[in-house]
Every structure is written in structure tokens, then in C-alpha cells.
Tab-separated table of C-alpha atoms and ligand atoms in Angstrom:
chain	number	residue	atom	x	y	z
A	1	UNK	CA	114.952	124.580	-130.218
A	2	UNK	CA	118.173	123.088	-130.990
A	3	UNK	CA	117.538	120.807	-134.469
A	4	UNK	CA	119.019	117.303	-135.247
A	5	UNK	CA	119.888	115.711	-138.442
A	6	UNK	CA	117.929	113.192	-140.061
A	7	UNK	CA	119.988	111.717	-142.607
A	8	UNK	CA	122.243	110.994	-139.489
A	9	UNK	CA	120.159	108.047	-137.938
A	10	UNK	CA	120.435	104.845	-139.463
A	11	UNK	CA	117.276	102.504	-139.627
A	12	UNK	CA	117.898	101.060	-136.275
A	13	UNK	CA	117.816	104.537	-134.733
A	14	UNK	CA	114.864	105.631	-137.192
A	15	UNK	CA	112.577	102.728	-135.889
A	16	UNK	CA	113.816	103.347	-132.178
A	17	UNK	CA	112.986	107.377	-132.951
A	18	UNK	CA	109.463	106.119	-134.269
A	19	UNK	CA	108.646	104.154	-131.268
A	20	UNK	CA	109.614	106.930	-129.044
A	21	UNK	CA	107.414	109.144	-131.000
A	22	UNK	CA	104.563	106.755	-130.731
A	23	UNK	CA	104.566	106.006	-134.403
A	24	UNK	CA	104.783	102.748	-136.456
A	25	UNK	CA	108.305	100.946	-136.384
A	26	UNK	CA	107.464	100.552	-139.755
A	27	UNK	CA	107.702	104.417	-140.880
A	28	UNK	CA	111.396	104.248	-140.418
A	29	UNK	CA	112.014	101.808	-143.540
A	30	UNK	CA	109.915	104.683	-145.508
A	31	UNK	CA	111.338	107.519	-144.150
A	32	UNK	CA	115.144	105.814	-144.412
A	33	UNK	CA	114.051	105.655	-148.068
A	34	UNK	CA	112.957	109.218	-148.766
A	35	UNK	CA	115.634	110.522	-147.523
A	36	UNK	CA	118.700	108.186	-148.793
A	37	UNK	CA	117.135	106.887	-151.804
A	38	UNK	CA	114.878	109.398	-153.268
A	39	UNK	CA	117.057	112.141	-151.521
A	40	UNK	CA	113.872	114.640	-150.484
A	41	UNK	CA	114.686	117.900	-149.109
A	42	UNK	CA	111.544	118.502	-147.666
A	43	UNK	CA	109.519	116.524	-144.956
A	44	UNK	CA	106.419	117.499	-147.096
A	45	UNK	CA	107.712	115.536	-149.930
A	46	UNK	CA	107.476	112.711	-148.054
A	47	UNK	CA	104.275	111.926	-149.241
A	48	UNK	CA	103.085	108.375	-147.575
A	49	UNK	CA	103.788	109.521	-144.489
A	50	UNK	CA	100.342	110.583	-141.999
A	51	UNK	CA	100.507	114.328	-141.742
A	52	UNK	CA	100.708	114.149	-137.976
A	53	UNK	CA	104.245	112.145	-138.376
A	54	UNK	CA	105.697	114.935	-140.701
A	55	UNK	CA	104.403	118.013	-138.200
A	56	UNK	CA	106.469	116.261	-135.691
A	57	UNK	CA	109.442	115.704	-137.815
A	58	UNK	CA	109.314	119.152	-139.299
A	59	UNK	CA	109.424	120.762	-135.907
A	60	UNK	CA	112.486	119.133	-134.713
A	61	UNK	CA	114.653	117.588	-137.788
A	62	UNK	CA	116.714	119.133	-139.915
A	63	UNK	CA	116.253	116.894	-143.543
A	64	UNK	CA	118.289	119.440	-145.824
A	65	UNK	CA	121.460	119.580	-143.612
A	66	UNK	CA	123.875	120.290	-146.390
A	67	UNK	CA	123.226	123.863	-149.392
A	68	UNK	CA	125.199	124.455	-151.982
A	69	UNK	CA	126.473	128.188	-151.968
A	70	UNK	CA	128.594	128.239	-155.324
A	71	UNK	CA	129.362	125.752	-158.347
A	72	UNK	CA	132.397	126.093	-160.316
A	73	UNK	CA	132.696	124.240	-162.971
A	74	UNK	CA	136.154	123.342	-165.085
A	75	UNK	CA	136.026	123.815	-168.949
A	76	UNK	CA	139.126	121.547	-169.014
A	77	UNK	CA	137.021	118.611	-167.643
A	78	UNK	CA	133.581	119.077	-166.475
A	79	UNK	CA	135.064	118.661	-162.947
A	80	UNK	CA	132.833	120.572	-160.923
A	81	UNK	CA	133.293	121.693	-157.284
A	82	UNK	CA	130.983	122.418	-154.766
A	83	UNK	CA	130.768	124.716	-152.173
A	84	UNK	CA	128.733	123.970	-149.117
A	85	UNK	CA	127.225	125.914	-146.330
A	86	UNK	CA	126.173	123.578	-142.926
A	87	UNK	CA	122.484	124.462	-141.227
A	88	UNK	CA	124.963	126.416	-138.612
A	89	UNK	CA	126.630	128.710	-140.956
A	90	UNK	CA	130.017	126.420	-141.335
A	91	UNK	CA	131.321	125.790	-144.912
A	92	UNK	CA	132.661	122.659	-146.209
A	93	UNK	CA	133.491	121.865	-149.951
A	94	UNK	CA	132.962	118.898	-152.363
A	95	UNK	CA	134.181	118.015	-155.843
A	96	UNK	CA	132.488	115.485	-158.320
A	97	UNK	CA	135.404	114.207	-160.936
A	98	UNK	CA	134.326	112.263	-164.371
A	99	UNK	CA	135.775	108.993	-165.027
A	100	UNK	CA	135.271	106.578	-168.026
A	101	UNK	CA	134.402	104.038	-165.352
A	102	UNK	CA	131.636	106.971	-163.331
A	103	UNK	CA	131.363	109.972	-161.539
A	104	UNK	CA	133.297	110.309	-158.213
A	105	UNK	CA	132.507	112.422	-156.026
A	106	UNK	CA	135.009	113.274	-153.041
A	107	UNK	CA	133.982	114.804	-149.749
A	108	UNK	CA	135.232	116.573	-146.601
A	109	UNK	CA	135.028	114.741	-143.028
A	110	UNK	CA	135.360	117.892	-140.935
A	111	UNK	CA	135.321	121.628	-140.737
A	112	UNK	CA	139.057	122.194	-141.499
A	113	UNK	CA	141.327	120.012	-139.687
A	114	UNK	CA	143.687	119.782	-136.995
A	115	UNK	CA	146.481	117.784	-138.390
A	116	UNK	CA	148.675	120.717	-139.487
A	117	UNK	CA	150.408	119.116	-142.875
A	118	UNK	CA	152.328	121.870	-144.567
A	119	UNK	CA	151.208	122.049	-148.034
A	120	UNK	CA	147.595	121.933	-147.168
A	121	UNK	CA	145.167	124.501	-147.345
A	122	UNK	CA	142.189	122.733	-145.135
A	123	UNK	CA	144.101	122.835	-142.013
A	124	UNK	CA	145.280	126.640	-141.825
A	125	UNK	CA	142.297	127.726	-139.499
A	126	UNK	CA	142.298	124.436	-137.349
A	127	UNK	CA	139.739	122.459	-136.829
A	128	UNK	CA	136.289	124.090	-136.576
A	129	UNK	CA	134.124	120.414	-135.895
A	130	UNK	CA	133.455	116.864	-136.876
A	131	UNK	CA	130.895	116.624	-139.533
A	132	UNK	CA	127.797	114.219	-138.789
A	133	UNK	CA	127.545	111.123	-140.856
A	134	UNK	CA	124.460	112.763	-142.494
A	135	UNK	CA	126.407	115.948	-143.730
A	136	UNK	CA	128.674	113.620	-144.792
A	137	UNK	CA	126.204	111.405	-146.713
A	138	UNK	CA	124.471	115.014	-147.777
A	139	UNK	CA	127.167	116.212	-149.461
A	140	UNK	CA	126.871	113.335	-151.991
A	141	UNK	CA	122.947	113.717	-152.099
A	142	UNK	CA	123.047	117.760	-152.717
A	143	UNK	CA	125.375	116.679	-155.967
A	144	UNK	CA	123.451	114.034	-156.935
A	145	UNK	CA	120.159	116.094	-156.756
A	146	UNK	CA	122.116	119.362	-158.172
A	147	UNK	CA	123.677	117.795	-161.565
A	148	UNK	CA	121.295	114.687	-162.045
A	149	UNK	CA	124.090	112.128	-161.939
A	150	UNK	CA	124.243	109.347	-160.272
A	151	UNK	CA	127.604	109.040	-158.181
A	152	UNK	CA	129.133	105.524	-158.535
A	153	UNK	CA	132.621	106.339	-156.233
A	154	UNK	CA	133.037	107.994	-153.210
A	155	UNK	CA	136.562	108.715	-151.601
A	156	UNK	CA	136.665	110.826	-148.454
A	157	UNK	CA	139.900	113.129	-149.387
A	158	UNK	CA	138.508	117.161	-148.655
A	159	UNK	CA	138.911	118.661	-146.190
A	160	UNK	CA	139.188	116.517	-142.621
A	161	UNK	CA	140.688	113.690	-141.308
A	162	UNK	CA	137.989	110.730	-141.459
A	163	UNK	CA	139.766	108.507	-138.408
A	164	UNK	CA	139.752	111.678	-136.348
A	165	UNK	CA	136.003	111.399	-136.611
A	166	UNK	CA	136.437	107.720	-136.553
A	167	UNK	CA	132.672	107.032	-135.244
A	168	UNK	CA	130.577	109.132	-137.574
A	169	UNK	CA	132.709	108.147	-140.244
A	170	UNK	CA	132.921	104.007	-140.002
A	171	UNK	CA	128.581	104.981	-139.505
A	172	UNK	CA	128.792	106.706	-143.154
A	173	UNK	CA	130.750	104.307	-144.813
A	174	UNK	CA	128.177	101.311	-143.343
A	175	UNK	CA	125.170	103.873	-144.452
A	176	UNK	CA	126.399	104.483	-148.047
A	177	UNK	CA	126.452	100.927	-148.892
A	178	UNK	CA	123.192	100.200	-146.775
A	179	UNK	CA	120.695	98.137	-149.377
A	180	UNK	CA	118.067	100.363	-148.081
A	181	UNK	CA	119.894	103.823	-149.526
A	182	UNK	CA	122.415	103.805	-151.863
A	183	UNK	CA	123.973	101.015	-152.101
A	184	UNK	CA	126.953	101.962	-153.243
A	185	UNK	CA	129.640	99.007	-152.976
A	186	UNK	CA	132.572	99.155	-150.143
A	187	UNK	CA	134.449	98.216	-152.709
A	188	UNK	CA	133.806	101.847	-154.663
A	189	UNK	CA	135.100	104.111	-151.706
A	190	UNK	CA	138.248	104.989	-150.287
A	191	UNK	CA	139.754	106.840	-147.221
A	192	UNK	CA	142.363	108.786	-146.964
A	193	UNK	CA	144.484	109.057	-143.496
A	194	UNK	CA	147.593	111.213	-142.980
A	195	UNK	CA	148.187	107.707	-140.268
A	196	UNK	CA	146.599	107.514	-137.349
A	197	UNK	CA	147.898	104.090	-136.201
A	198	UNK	CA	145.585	102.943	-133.631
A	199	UNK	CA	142.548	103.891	-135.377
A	200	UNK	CA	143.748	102.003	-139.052
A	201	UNK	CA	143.954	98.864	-136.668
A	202	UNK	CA	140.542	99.232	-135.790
A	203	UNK	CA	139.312	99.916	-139.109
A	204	UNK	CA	140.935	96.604	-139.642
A	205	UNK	CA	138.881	95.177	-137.201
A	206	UNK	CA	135.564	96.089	-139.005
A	207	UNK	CA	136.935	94.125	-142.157
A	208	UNK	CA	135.018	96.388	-144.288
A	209	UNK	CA	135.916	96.044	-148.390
A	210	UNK	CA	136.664	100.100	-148.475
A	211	UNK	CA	140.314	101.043	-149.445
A	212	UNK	CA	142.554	102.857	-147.550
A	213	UNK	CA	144.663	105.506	-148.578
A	214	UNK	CA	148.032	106.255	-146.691
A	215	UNK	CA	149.241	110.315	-147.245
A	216	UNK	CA	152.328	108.838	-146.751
A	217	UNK	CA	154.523	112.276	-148.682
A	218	UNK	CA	158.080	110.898	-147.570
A	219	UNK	CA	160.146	108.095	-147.293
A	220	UNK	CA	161.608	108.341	-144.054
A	221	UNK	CA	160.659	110.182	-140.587
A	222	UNK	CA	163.091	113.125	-140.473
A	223	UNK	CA	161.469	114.440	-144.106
A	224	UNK	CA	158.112	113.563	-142.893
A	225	UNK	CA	158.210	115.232	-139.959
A	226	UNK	CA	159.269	118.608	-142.150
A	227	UNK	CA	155.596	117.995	-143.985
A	228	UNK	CA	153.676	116.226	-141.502
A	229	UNK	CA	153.196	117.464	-137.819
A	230	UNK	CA	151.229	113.892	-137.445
A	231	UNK	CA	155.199	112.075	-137.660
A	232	UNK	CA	156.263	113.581	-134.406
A	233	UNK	CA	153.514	110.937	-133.129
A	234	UNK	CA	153.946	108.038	-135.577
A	235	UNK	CA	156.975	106.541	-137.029
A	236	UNK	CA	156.459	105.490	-140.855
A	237	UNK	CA	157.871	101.740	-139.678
A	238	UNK	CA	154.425	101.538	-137.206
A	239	UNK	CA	151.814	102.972	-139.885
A	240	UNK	CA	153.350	100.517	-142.306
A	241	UNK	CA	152.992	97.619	-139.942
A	242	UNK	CA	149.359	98.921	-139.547
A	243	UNK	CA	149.122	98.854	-143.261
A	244	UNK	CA	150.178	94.853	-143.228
A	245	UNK	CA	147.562	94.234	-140.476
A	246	UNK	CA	144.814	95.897	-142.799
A	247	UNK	CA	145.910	93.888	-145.258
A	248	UNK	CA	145.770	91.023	-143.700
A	249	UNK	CA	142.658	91.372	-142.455
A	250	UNK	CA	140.643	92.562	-145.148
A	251	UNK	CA	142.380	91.196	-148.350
A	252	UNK	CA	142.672	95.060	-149.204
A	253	UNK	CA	145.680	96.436	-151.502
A	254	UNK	CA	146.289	99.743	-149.867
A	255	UNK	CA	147.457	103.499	-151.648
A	256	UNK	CA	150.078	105.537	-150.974
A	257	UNK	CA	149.507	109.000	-151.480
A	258	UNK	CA	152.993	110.492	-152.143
A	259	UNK	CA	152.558	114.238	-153.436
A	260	UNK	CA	155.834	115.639	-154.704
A	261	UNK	CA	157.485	118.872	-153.244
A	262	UNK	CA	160.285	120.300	-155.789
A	263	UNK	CA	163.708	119.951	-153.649
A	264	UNK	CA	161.993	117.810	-150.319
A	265	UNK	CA	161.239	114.505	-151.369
A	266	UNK	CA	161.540	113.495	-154.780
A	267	UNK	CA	165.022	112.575	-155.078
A	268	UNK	CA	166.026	109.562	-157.020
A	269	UNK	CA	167.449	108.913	-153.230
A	270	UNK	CA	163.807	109.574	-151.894
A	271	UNK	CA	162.579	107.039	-154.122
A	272	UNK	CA	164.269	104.209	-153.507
A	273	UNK	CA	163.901	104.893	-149.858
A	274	UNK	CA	160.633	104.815	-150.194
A	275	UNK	CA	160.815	101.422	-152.407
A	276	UNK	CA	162.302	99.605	-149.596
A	277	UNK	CA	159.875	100.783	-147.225
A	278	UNK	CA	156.801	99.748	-149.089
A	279	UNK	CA	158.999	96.475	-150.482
A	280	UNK	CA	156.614	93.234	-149.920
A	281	UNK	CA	153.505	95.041	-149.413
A	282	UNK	CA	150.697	94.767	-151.689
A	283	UNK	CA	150.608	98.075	-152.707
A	284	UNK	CA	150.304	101.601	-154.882
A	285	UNK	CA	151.908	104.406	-155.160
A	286	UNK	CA	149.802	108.141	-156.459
A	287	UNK	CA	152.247	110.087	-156.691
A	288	UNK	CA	150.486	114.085	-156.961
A	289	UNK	CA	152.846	116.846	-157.516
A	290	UNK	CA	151.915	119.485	-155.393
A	291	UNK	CA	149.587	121.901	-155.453
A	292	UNK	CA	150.810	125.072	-153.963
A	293	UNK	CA	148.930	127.211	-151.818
A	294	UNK	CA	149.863	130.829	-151.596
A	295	UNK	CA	149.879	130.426	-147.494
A	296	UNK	CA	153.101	128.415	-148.386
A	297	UNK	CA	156.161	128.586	-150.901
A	298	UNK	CA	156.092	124.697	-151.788
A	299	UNK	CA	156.848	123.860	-155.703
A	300	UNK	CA	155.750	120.835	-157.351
A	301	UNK	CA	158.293	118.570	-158.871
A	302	UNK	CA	158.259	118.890	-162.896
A	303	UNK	CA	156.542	116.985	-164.863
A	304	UNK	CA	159.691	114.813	-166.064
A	305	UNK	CA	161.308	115.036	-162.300
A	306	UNK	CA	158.011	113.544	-161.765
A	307	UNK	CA	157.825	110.555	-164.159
A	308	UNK	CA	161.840	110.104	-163.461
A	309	UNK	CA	160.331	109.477	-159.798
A	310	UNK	CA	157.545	106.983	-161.049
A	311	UNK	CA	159.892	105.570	-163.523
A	312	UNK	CA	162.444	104.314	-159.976
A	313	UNK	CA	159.758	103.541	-158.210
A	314	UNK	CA	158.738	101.060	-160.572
A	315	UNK	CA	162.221	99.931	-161.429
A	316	UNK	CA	162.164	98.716	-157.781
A	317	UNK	CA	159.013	96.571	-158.312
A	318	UNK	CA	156.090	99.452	-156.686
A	319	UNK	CA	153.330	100.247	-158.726
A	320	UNK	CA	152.761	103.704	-159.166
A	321	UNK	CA	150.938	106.433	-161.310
A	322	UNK	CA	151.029	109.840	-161.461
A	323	UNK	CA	147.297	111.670	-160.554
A	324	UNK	CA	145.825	113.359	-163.408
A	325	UNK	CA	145.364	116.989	-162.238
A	326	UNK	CA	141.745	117.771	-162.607
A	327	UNK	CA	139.626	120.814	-162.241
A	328	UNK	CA	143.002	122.870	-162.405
A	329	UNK	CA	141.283	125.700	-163.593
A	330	UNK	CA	138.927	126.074	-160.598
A	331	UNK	CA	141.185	125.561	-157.565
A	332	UNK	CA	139.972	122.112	-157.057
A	333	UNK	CA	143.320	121.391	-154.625
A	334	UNK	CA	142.330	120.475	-151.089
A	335	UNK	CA	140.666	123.212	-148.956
A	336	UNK	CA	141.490	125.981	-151.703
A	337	UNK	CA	138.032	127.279	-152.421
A	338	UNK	CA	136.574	127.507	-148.950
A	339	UNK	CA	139.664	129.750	-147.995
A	340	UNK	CA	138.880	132.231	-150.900
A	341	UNK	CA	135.439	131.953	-149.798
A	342	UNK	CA	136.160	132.613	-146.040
A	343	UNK	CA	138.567	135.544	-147.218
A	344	UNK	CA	135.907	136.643	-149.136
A	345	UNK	CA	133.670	137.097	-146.337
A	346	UNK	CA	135.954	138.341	-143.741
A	347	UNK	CA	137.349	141.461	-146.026
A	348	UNK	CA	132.783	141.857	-146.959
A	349	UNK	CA	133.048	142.525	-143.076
A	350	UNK	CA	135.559	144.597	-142.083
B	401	SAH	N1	143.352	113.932	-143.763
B	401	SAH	C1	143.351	112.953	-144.791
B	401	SAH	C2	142.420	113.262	-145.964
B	401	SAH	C3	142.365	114.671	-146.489
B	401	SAH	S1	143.676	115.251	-147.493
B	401	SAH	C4	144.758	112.657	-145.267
B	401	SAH	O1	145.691	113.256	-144.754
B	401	SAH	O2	144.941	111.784	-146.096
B	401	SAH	C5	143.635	114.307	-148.969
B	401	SAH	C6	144.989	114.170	-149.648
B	401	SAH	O3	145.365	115.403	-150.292
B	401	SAH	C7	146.112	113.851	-148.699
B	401	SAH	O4	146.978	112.919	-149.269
B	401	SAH	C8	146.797	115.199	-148.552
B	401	SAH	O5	148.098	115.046	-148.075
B	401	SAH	C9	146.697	115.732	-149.957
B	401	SAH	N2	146.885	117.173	-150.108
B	401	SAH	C10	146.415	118.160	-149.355
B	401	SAH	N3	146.793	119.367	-149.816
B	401	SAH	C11	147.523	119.114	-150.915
B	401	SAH	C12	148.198	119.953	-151.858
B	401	SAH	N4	148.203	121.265	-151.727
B	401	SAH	N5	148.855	119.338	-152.865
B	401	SAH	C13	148.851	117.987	-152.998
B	401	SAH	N6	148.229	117.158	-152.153
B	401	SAH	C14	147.573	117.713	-151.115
């Protein structure tokens, strides 16, 4: 019998599952509860429930949809990432990074990804599926329930590209900051798009507080399109005017991701290119150096390339900041660890 998620109906669809299963519309409040507030693995822990109600539940609903496989940890700093195995065998990764202001904890959208960007080791084998908003909202739980910390940020930068699972995404940002689970404020998560026009217009539309992150990674369409198969479909000029209408609408200062191949884009040229396209927006630049994969002979720009890069960028009036590398130690780059993993288990098998 083919088994559905749980943590992927919100309370409407809980109190519309009770009524079908000729239960109390009230149950659904309790069992929303269990599941996103006291994050339960097990129906049986559900303890106010009638045991007739959990029988039925137990034989069709899947409640732990998301187990962690491995834990690496970084001795540099206590980053730790996760890796996750799906209740039909897929593997997804997660990484929970320390701040002084909390933990945040940054998850995958999909099983790989279809967008193709160069440098990045989630999209090698394609895309494999959308995640559900539950194994979305599960990979927080699992991490929360594995290391005892609560998770204050959330920014949806693994593996995946959230706004090519638009619905079950715009459902898991709406469930994370439900009052009834975790509450977590808009305001505390961010989503990162390689620029899918249409859909960042309609994310406008929901004028949610979340902010949106632009992997932006050039500063005009010829290099972009060298990085990014996505710029063959959208020109930098129409994801920037997208980027004004989000702003507009939600009162949101949006990120630029900008991650900085040796040689391809971080030329005191690039950078004031890319000054005068982001000129009047309100606006940041994170600029990453790259991480290479060993699928691909990319080299990050050096550390005082790097800052030479920040340092025109700001000379030409756009905030920007360099991202701290963290869990360098344990591969914590995009996508990294579940290859080694899936290696792993193809060479067990031949
Ligand atoms: N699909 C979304 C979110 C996932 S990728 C997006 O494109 O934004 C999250 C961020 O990591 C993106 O900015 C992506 O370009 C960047 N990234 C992926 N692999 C990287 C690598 N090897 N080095 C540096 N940044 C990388």
C-alpha cells in the first residue's frame, strides 16, 4: 500500500483528513502539534490520541519521512552535516551552521537538480524528484531531534531549486512559520534561486517577509551563460527587474549570491559591471569563492583577488561580504557529500 506523508498536510488538510476518516475535526490541531511541535517519530507517541485513530494512521502514514544515515561533524566549527535517506531509498543532505545570533540550518528542495550550473555538484545526476513540503520541514525536525538544538534560521540553499518546486515549497515556507508548529519568523529564512523569472514574480505576489537570494555568479549574460545553463532562458536585465518588483512588493532587500571562479568573473572589469547592474537596488552582495568539485577544474579566486573584488564593489556604493567558509573540513559545499555517498554505493555494487 503506497504510504503518504504526514508532516506534508497542513491543518486545513489534517481536519479535512479527520473528517474523512470519521474522526473529530478537532484531532488535527493535536496531531499538527505532535508532529511539528513536539516532532514525534512515532504514531504511538502520540499519546492523547484514541488508539483506534493511531491504528488507522499507522497503517497508511508515513510520520518519520526523513533518517539520518551519517553525521559529520567539523572540528574547525561544530558545523555539522547531515546525510539523509527518504522512506523510498533517495538521499538528500542537510547542514546546521552556528552563528552568534543561532543555529541555521540549510536544506535541500529536491533530489539533485535539473538546472545544470557548472560548478555545482547537486546537479551532475539530474534531477531525481521534488521533495514534499514535509521532507522538507523533516529535514529540520531530524536535526533538531538529533543534536537537541533548537534551529532559529532556515535558508533553502542544498541541493534543489525551491521555485522549481514552487508549490510544495511556498506550502513549507507558510508551515514553518505556522503558530501551530514552529513558528519560526519569515523574516529568519531565505531562498535561494539560480532566477526563474516568472516564478520570483509570483513569490512577489504572496508578499511573504522571507528573503530571496539571487545566484546571480556574473555580471553580464555572455559569462553567465558559461556558468549557468538557466541564462540561455533569462537575461540578467529581466531577473533584475523581477528583483525590483519583489522589492517593491514586499519591502524585502534582496542577496546576490556571486561565487568567484579564478580567471571567469572576478575581474576588477567584472566588478564594476556588476555594480552598475545592481546600481539603485536595495541590495547585497555574498560573494563565495568557489568551491571546486573534482567533476570540474574551476579555481576559486584568492583570498586577496577576493577582497580586491569586495573592496570595488563597495567603492561603487554595493554592499558586499565575503561568506565565511564553514565546515571546510567535511565537504560541506553544495551536493558534495551525497556524491561520495552515491559513489560509495555504486563501486559496494559492482
Ligand atoms: N538552486 C538554488 C539553490 C541551491 S544552490 C540556486 O541556484 O540558488 C545554493 C547556492 O550555492 C547557489 O548560489 C549556488 O550557485 C551555490 N553553489 C553551488 N555549488 C557551489 C560551489 N561548488 N561553490 C560555490 N557556490 C556553489
Amino acid at each position: 500500500m503506497e504510504q503518504t506523508i504526514l508532516q506534508s498536510f497542513d491543518l486545513e488538510e489534517l481536519k479535512a483528513l479527520m473528517v474523512s476518516l470519521g474522526e473529530k475535526p478537532f484531532r488535527a490541531k493535536q496531531i499538527y502539534e505532535w508532529l511539528h511541535q513536539k516532532l514525534v517519530c512515532e504514531v504511538d507517541e502520540m499519546t492523547n490520541l484514541p488508539a483506534s485513530l493511531r491504528e488507522k494512521l499507522k497503517t497508511a502514514y508515513v510520520v518519520r519521512p526523513v533518517t539520518t544515515v551519517d553525521c559529520l561533524s567539523s572540528k574547525l566549527d561544530g558545523t555539522k552535516k547531515f546525510l539523509f535517506k527518504l522512506y523510498d531509498g533517495a538521499v538528500i543532505e542537510s547542514v546546521l551552521m552556528k552563528y552568534h545570533y543561532g543555529n541555521s540550518v540549510c536544506i535541500s528542495s529536491q533530489v539533485g537538480c535539473r538546472m545544470g550550473c557548472r560548478f555545482c555538484a547537486s546537479t551532475i545526476g539530474g534531477l531525481e524528484r521534488n521533495l514534499e513540503t514535509g521532507e522538507m520541514l523533516s529535514q529540520i525536525y531530524e536535526i533538531e531531534r538529533m543534536t537537541g538544538e533548537r534551529v532559529s534560521h532556515v535558508v533553502v540553499m542544498g541541493s534543489g531549486e525551491p521555485l522549481d518546486n514552487y508549490d510544495n515549497f511556498l506550502k513549507f515556507v507558510r508551515m514553518l512559520s505556522d503558530e501551530n508548529g514552529q513558528n519560526l519568523s519569515q523574516r529568519n529564512i531565505t531562498a535561494s534561486t539560480c532566477g526563474l523569472v516568472e516564478r520570483i514574480r509570483d513569490l512577489a505576489k504572496e508578499k511573504l517577509q522571507i528573503t530571496l537570494a539571487i545566484s546571480l555568479h556574473a555580471p553580464n549574460d555572455e559569462k553567465r551563460k558559461a556558468l549557468m545553463p538557466v541564462a540561455n532562458k533569462y537575461t540578467i536585465a529581466e531577473i533584475i527587474e523581477a528583483c525590483r518588483y519583489y522589492e517593491e512588493m514586499t519591502g524585502r532587500r534582496i542577496t546576490f549570491e556571486y561565487s568567484l571562479v579564478k580567471g571567469q568573473n572576478d575581474s576588477a572589469q567584472d566588478a564594476k559591471e556588476l555594480a552598475g547592474v545592481l546600481r539603485g537596488l536595495n541590495c547585497h552582495v555574498n560573494l563565495i569563492p568557489v568551491n571546486p568539485i573534482k567533476e570540474r577544474s574551476f579555481e576559486a579566486t584568492e583570498g586577496p583577488d577576493a577582497a580586491h573584488f569586495q573592496f570595488l564593489l563597495e567603492k561603487n556604493h554595493i554592499n558586499a561580504t565575503i561568506r565565511r567558509r564553514l565546515g571546510a573540513d567535511i565537504d560541506a559545499a553544495c551536493g558534495q557529500l551525497r556524491r561520495r555517498y552515491l559513489e560509495t554505493e555504486k563501486e559496494g555494487s559492482t
